[in-house]
Amino acid sequence: MTKIVGVTACIAGIAHTYMAKANLEKFARKEGIKIHVESQGSMGIENKLSQEEIDEADLVIFAVDTSVTDRDRFSKKEVLEVGTNQVIKDGKKVINDASEMIEDIKNN
Amino acid sequence: MVHNSKISDFISTDNIIVGMNAVSREDAIKQLSNILQKNGVVNDAVAFNQDVLAREKQSTTGIGNNIAIPHGKSASVTIPSFIFAKNNSLLEWDSLDGSQVDIIFLMAIQEKDERNEHLEMLANISSRLMDDQFVENIKKENDPQRLLKIFTKN
């Protein structure tokens, strides 16, 4: 099963962070992809990813409008970075792009 | 559901406006800022209004589907809360999908982040806006009491 981990973060840390998280989960589920999304919002880091989950993931998605806290955790990973609005506008496309990236990684 | 603070503890029909008559995005934000002041959520509607407009300038809050979620992180906010409004006409909002807006969630957030149940409530509502069924329900319903029920159902 394909595994993706994600981080969402926006400027105010209240609305877009959580909408982007919800949409990543919604569209990954539709594609049968296992996903775990950490939110970095005004309530701090929630649903924190374990290093093991990060290491095992086929791809990392950053849906962020600001910097990712503890970005070092992802230094060895391929990352698809988008803005939160892209995920909110068309979550299906972001998940499809992620799937294509994963295919490319596997074929190389 | 990760965020399951009881929304019913914080909101009432005071948070819900049906049949607003705003003529523009700016007018809607101004009218709703005044209501937030009346509700005791902000102590300076003018300052709050300016902070919300400043956020609008950064990038649109029109998330598509005729919905906008303007929000202000502002020193004028005394308690994190929101106001939900349905406008009688569609308003231009530079939305992500190009749609005009008649459903507005104006969120009021304090400048200082502090984890609390009010923020959880706003995060919860934000996530639910990605749920097609939730959106359909709030679009169909025009009775404030029943809208309140939709928001407080977890």
PDB file of N, CA, C and O in Angstrom, chain B residues 37-65:
ATOM      1  N   GLN B  37     -18.436  42.696  17.582  1.00  0.00           N
ATOM      2  CA  GLN B  37     -18.255  43.622  18.716  1.00  0.00           C
ATOM      3  C   GLN B  37     -19.480  43.579  19.634  1.00  0.00           C
ATOM      4  O   GLN B  37     -19.359  43.517  20.852  1.00  0.00           O
ATOM      5  N   LYS B  38     -20.653  43.570  19.014  1.00  0.00           N
ATOM      6  CA  LYS B  38     -21.900  43.497  19.798  1.00  0.00           C
ATOM      7  C   LYS B  38     -21.944  42.202  20.626  1.00  0.00           C
ATOM      8  O   LYS B  38     -22.408  42.181  21.756  1.00  0.00           O
ATOM      9  N   ASN B  39     -21.414  41.134  20.042  1.00  0.00           N
ATOM     10  CA  ASN B  39     -21.413  39.839  20.741  1.00  0.00           C
ATOM     11  C   ASN B  39     -20.297  39.727  21.789  1.00  0.00           C
ATOM     12  O   ASN B  39     -20.166  38.708  22.446  1.00  0.00           O
ATOM     13  N   GLY B  40     -19.456  40.769  21.870  1.00  0.00           N
ATOM     14  CA  GLY B  40     -18.391  40.748  22.877  1.00  0.00           C
ATOM     15  C   GLY B  40     -17.162  39.946  22.471  1.00  0.00           C
ATOM     16  O   GLY B  40     -16.320  39.625  23.295  1.00  0.00           O
ATOM     17  N   VAL B  41     -17.070  39.624  21.170  1.00  0.00           N
ATOM     18  CA  VAL B  41     -15.929  38.831  20.695  1.00  0.00           C
ATOM     19  C   VAL B  41     -14.734  39.736  20.405  1.00  0.00           C
ATOM     20  O   VAL B  41     -13.588  39.363  20.640  1.00  0.00           O
ATOM     21  N   VAL B  42     -15.015  40.926  19.882  1.00  0.00           N
ATOM     22  CA  VAL B  42     -13.939  41.897  19.659  1.00  0.00           C
ATOM     23  C   VAL B  42     -14.285  43.183  20.401  1.00  0.00           C
ATOM     24  O   VAL B  42     -15.453  43.499  20.610  1.00  0.00           O
ATOM     25  N   ASN B  43     -13.241  43.905  20.826  1.00  0.00           N
ATOM     26  CA  ASN B  43     -13.516  45.140  21.561  1.00  0.00           C
ATOM     27  C   ASN B  43     -13.316  46.387  20.703  1.00  0.00           C
ATOM     28  O   ASN B  43     -13.525  47.497  21.150  1.00  0.00           O
ATOM     29  N   ASP B  44     -12.920  46.177  19.449  1.00  0.00           N
ATOM     30  CA  ASP B  44     -12.730  47.311  18.547  1.00  0.00           C
ATOM     31  C   ASP B  44     -13.017  46.839  17.116  1.00  0.00           C
ATOM     32  O   ASP B  44     -12.151  46.299  16.435  1.00  0.00           O
ATOM     33  N   ALA B  45     -14.260  47.045  16.692  1.00  0.00           N
ATOM     34  CA  ALA B  45     -14.693  46.524  15.388  1.00  0.00           C
ATOM     35  C   ALA B  45     -13.892  47.123  14.238  1.00  0.00           C
ATOM     36  O   ALA B  45     -13.610  46.448  13.249  1.00  0.00           O
ATOM     37  N   VAL B  46     -13.505  48.380  14.383  1.00  0.00           N
ATOM     38  CA  VAL B  46     -12.769  49.053  13.293  1.00  0.00           C
ATOM     39  C   VAL B  46     -11.386  48.423  13.128  1.00  0.00           C
ATOM     40  O   VAL B  46     -10.964  48.095  12.018  1.00  0.00           O
ATOM     41  N   ALA B  47     -10.704  48.229  14.250  1.00  0.00           N
ATOM     42  CA  ALA B  47      -9.373  47.615  14.201  1.00  0.00           C
ATOM     43  C   ALA B  47      -9.468  46.174  13.695  1.00  0.00           C
ATOM     44  O   ALA B  47      -8.658  45.733  12.867  1.00  0.00           O
ATOM     45  N   PHE B  48     -10.452  45.456  14.158  1.00  0.00           N
ATOM     46  CA  PHE B  48     -10.628  44.071  13.719  1.00  0.00           C
ATOM     47  C   PHE B  48     -10.880  44.013  12.215  1.00  0.00           C
ATOM     48  O   PHE B  48     -10.263  43.236  11.493  1.00  0.00           O
ATOM     49  N   ASN B  49     -11.790  44.887  11.762  1.00  0.00           N
ATOM     50  CA  ASN B  49     -12.106  44.986  10.340  1.00  0.00           C
ATOM     51  C   ASN B  49     -10.838  45.198   9.508  1.00  0.00           C
ATOM     52  O   ASN B  49     -10.626  44.534   8.489  1.00  0.00           O
ATOM     53  N   GLN B  50      -9.960  46.072   9.990  1.00  0.00           N
ATOM     54  CA  GLN B  50      -8.712  46.349   9.253  1.00  0.00           C
ATOM     55  C   GLN B  50      -7.805  45.118   9.210  1.00  0.00           C
ATOM     56  O   GLN B  50      -7.191  44.824   8.195  1.00  0.00           O
ATOM     57  N   ASP B  51      -7.734  44.400  10.318  1.00  0.00           N
ATOM     58  CA  ASP B  51      -6.888  43.198  10.365  1.00  0.00           C
ATOM     59  C   ASP B  51      -7.421  42.114   9.427  1.00  0.00           C
ATOM     60  O   ASP B  51      -6.654  41.382   8.800  1.00  0.00           O
ATOM     61  N   VAL B  52      -8.732  42.013   9.329  1.00  0.00           N
ATOM     62  CA  VAL B  52      -9.329  41.014   8.425  1.00  0.00           C
ATOM     63  C   VAL B  52      -9.035  41.395   6.973  1.00  0.00           C
ATOM     64  O   VAL B  52      -8.654  40.545   6.162  1.00  0.00           O
ATOM     65  N   LEU B  53      -9.178  42.683   6.667  1.00  0.00           N
ATOM     66  CA  LEU B  53      -8.913  43.134   5.294  1.00  0.00           C
ATOM     67  C   LEU B  53      -7.442  42.942   4.924  1.00  0.00           C
ATOM     68  O   LEU B  53      -7.122  42.593   3.784  1.00  0.00           O
ATOM     69  N   ALA B  54      -6.550  43.140   5.894  1.00  0.00           N
ATOM     70  CA  ALA B  54      -5.123  42.928   5.646  1.00  0.00           C
ATOM     71  C   ALA B  54      -4.874  41.467   5.285  1.00  0.00           C
ATOM     72  O   ALA B  54      -4.097  41.149   4.381  1.00  0.00           O
ATOM     73  N   ARG B  55      -5.559  40.562   5.962  1.00  0.00           N
ATOM     74  CA  ARG B  55      -5.427  39.130   5.652  1.00  0.00           C
ATOM     75  C   ARG B  55      -5.980  38.837   4.259  1.00  0.00           C
ATOM     76  O   ARG B  55      -5.386  38.054   3.502  1.00  0.00           O
ATOM     77  N   GLU B  56      -7.087  39.465   3.896  1.00  0.00           N
ATOM     78  CA  GLU B  56      -7.671  39.263   2.570  1.00  0.00           C
ATOM     79  C   GLU B  56      -6.688  39.654   1.471  1.00  0.00           C
ATOM     80  O   GLU B  56      -6.682  39.067   0.401  1.00  0.00           O
ATOM     81  N   LYS B  57      -5.870  40.665   1.757  1.00  0.00           N
ATOM     82  CA  LYS B  57      -4.913  41.144   0.754  1.00  0.00           C
ATOM     83  C   LYS B  57      -3.814  40.124   0.486  1.00  0.00           C
ATOM     84  O   LYS B  57      -3.257  40.073  -0.604  1.00  0.00           O
ATOM     85  N   GLN B  58      -3.470  39.317   1.506  1.00  0.00           N
ATOM     86  CA  GLN B  58      -2.401  38.321   1.330  1.00  0.00           C
ATOM     87  C   GLN B  58      -2.792  37.259   0.310  1.00  0.00           C
ATOM     88  O   GLN B  58      -2.029  36.916  -0.584  1.00  0.00           O
ATOM     89  N   SER B  59      -3.973  36.707   0.469  1.00  0.00           N
ATOM     90  CA  SER B  59      -4.490  35.754  -0.509  1.00  0.00           C
ATOM     91  C   SER B  59      -5.969  35.588  -0.216  1.00  0.00           C
ATOM     92  O   SER B  59      -6.422  35.847   0.897  1.00  0.00           O
ATOM     93  N   THR B  60      -6.708  35.169  -1.221  1.00  0.00           N
ATOM     94  CA  THR B  60      -8.152  35.105  -1.054  1.00  0.00           C
ATOM     95  C   THR B  60      -8.554  34.103   0.031  1.00  0.00           C
ATOM     96  O   THR B  60      -7.864  33.118   0.272  1.00  0.00           O
ATOM     97  N   THR B  61      -9.667  34.386   0.673  1.00  0.00           N
ATOM     98  CA  THR B  61     -10.226  33.423   1.611  1.00  0.00           C
ATOM     99  C   THR B  61     -11.492  32.792   1.034  1.00  0.00           C
ATOM    100  O   THR B  61     -12.227  32.111   1.735  1.00  0.00           O
ATOM    101  N   GLY B  62     -11.726  33.062  -0.248  1.00  0.00           N
ATOM    102  CA  GLY B  62     -12.844  32.408  -0.941  1.00  0.00           C
ATOM    103  C   GLY B  62     -12.409  31.002  -1.287  1.00  0.00           C
ATOM    104  O   GLY B  62     -11.627  30.787  -2.210  1.00  0.00           O
ATOM    105  N   ILE B  63     -12.875  30.022  -0.519  1.00  0.00           N
ATOM    106  CA  ILE B  63     -12.345  28.661  -0.665  1.00  0.00           C
ATOM    107  C   ILE B  63     -13.069  27.853  -1.723  1.00  0.00           C
ATOM    108  O   ILE B  63     -12.775  26.681  -1.927  1.00  0.00           O
ATOM    109  N   GLY B  64     -14.017  28.486  -2.430  1.00  0.00           N
ATOM    110  CA  GLY B  64     -14.761  27.778  -3.456  1.00  0.00           C
ATOM    111  C   GLY B  64     -16.122  27.363  -2.937  1.00  0.00           C
ATOM    112  O   GLY B  64     -16.414  27.492  -1.750  1.00  0.00           O
ATOM    113  N   ASN B  65     -16.990  26.912  -3.889  1.00  0.00           N
ATOM    114  CA  ASN B  65     -18.298  26.432  -3.455  1.00  0.00           C
ATOM    115  C   ASN B  65     -19.165  27.523  -2.827  1.00  0.00           C
ATOM    116  O   ASN B  65     -19.975  27.236  -1.937  1.00  0.00           O
TER     117      ASN B  65
END
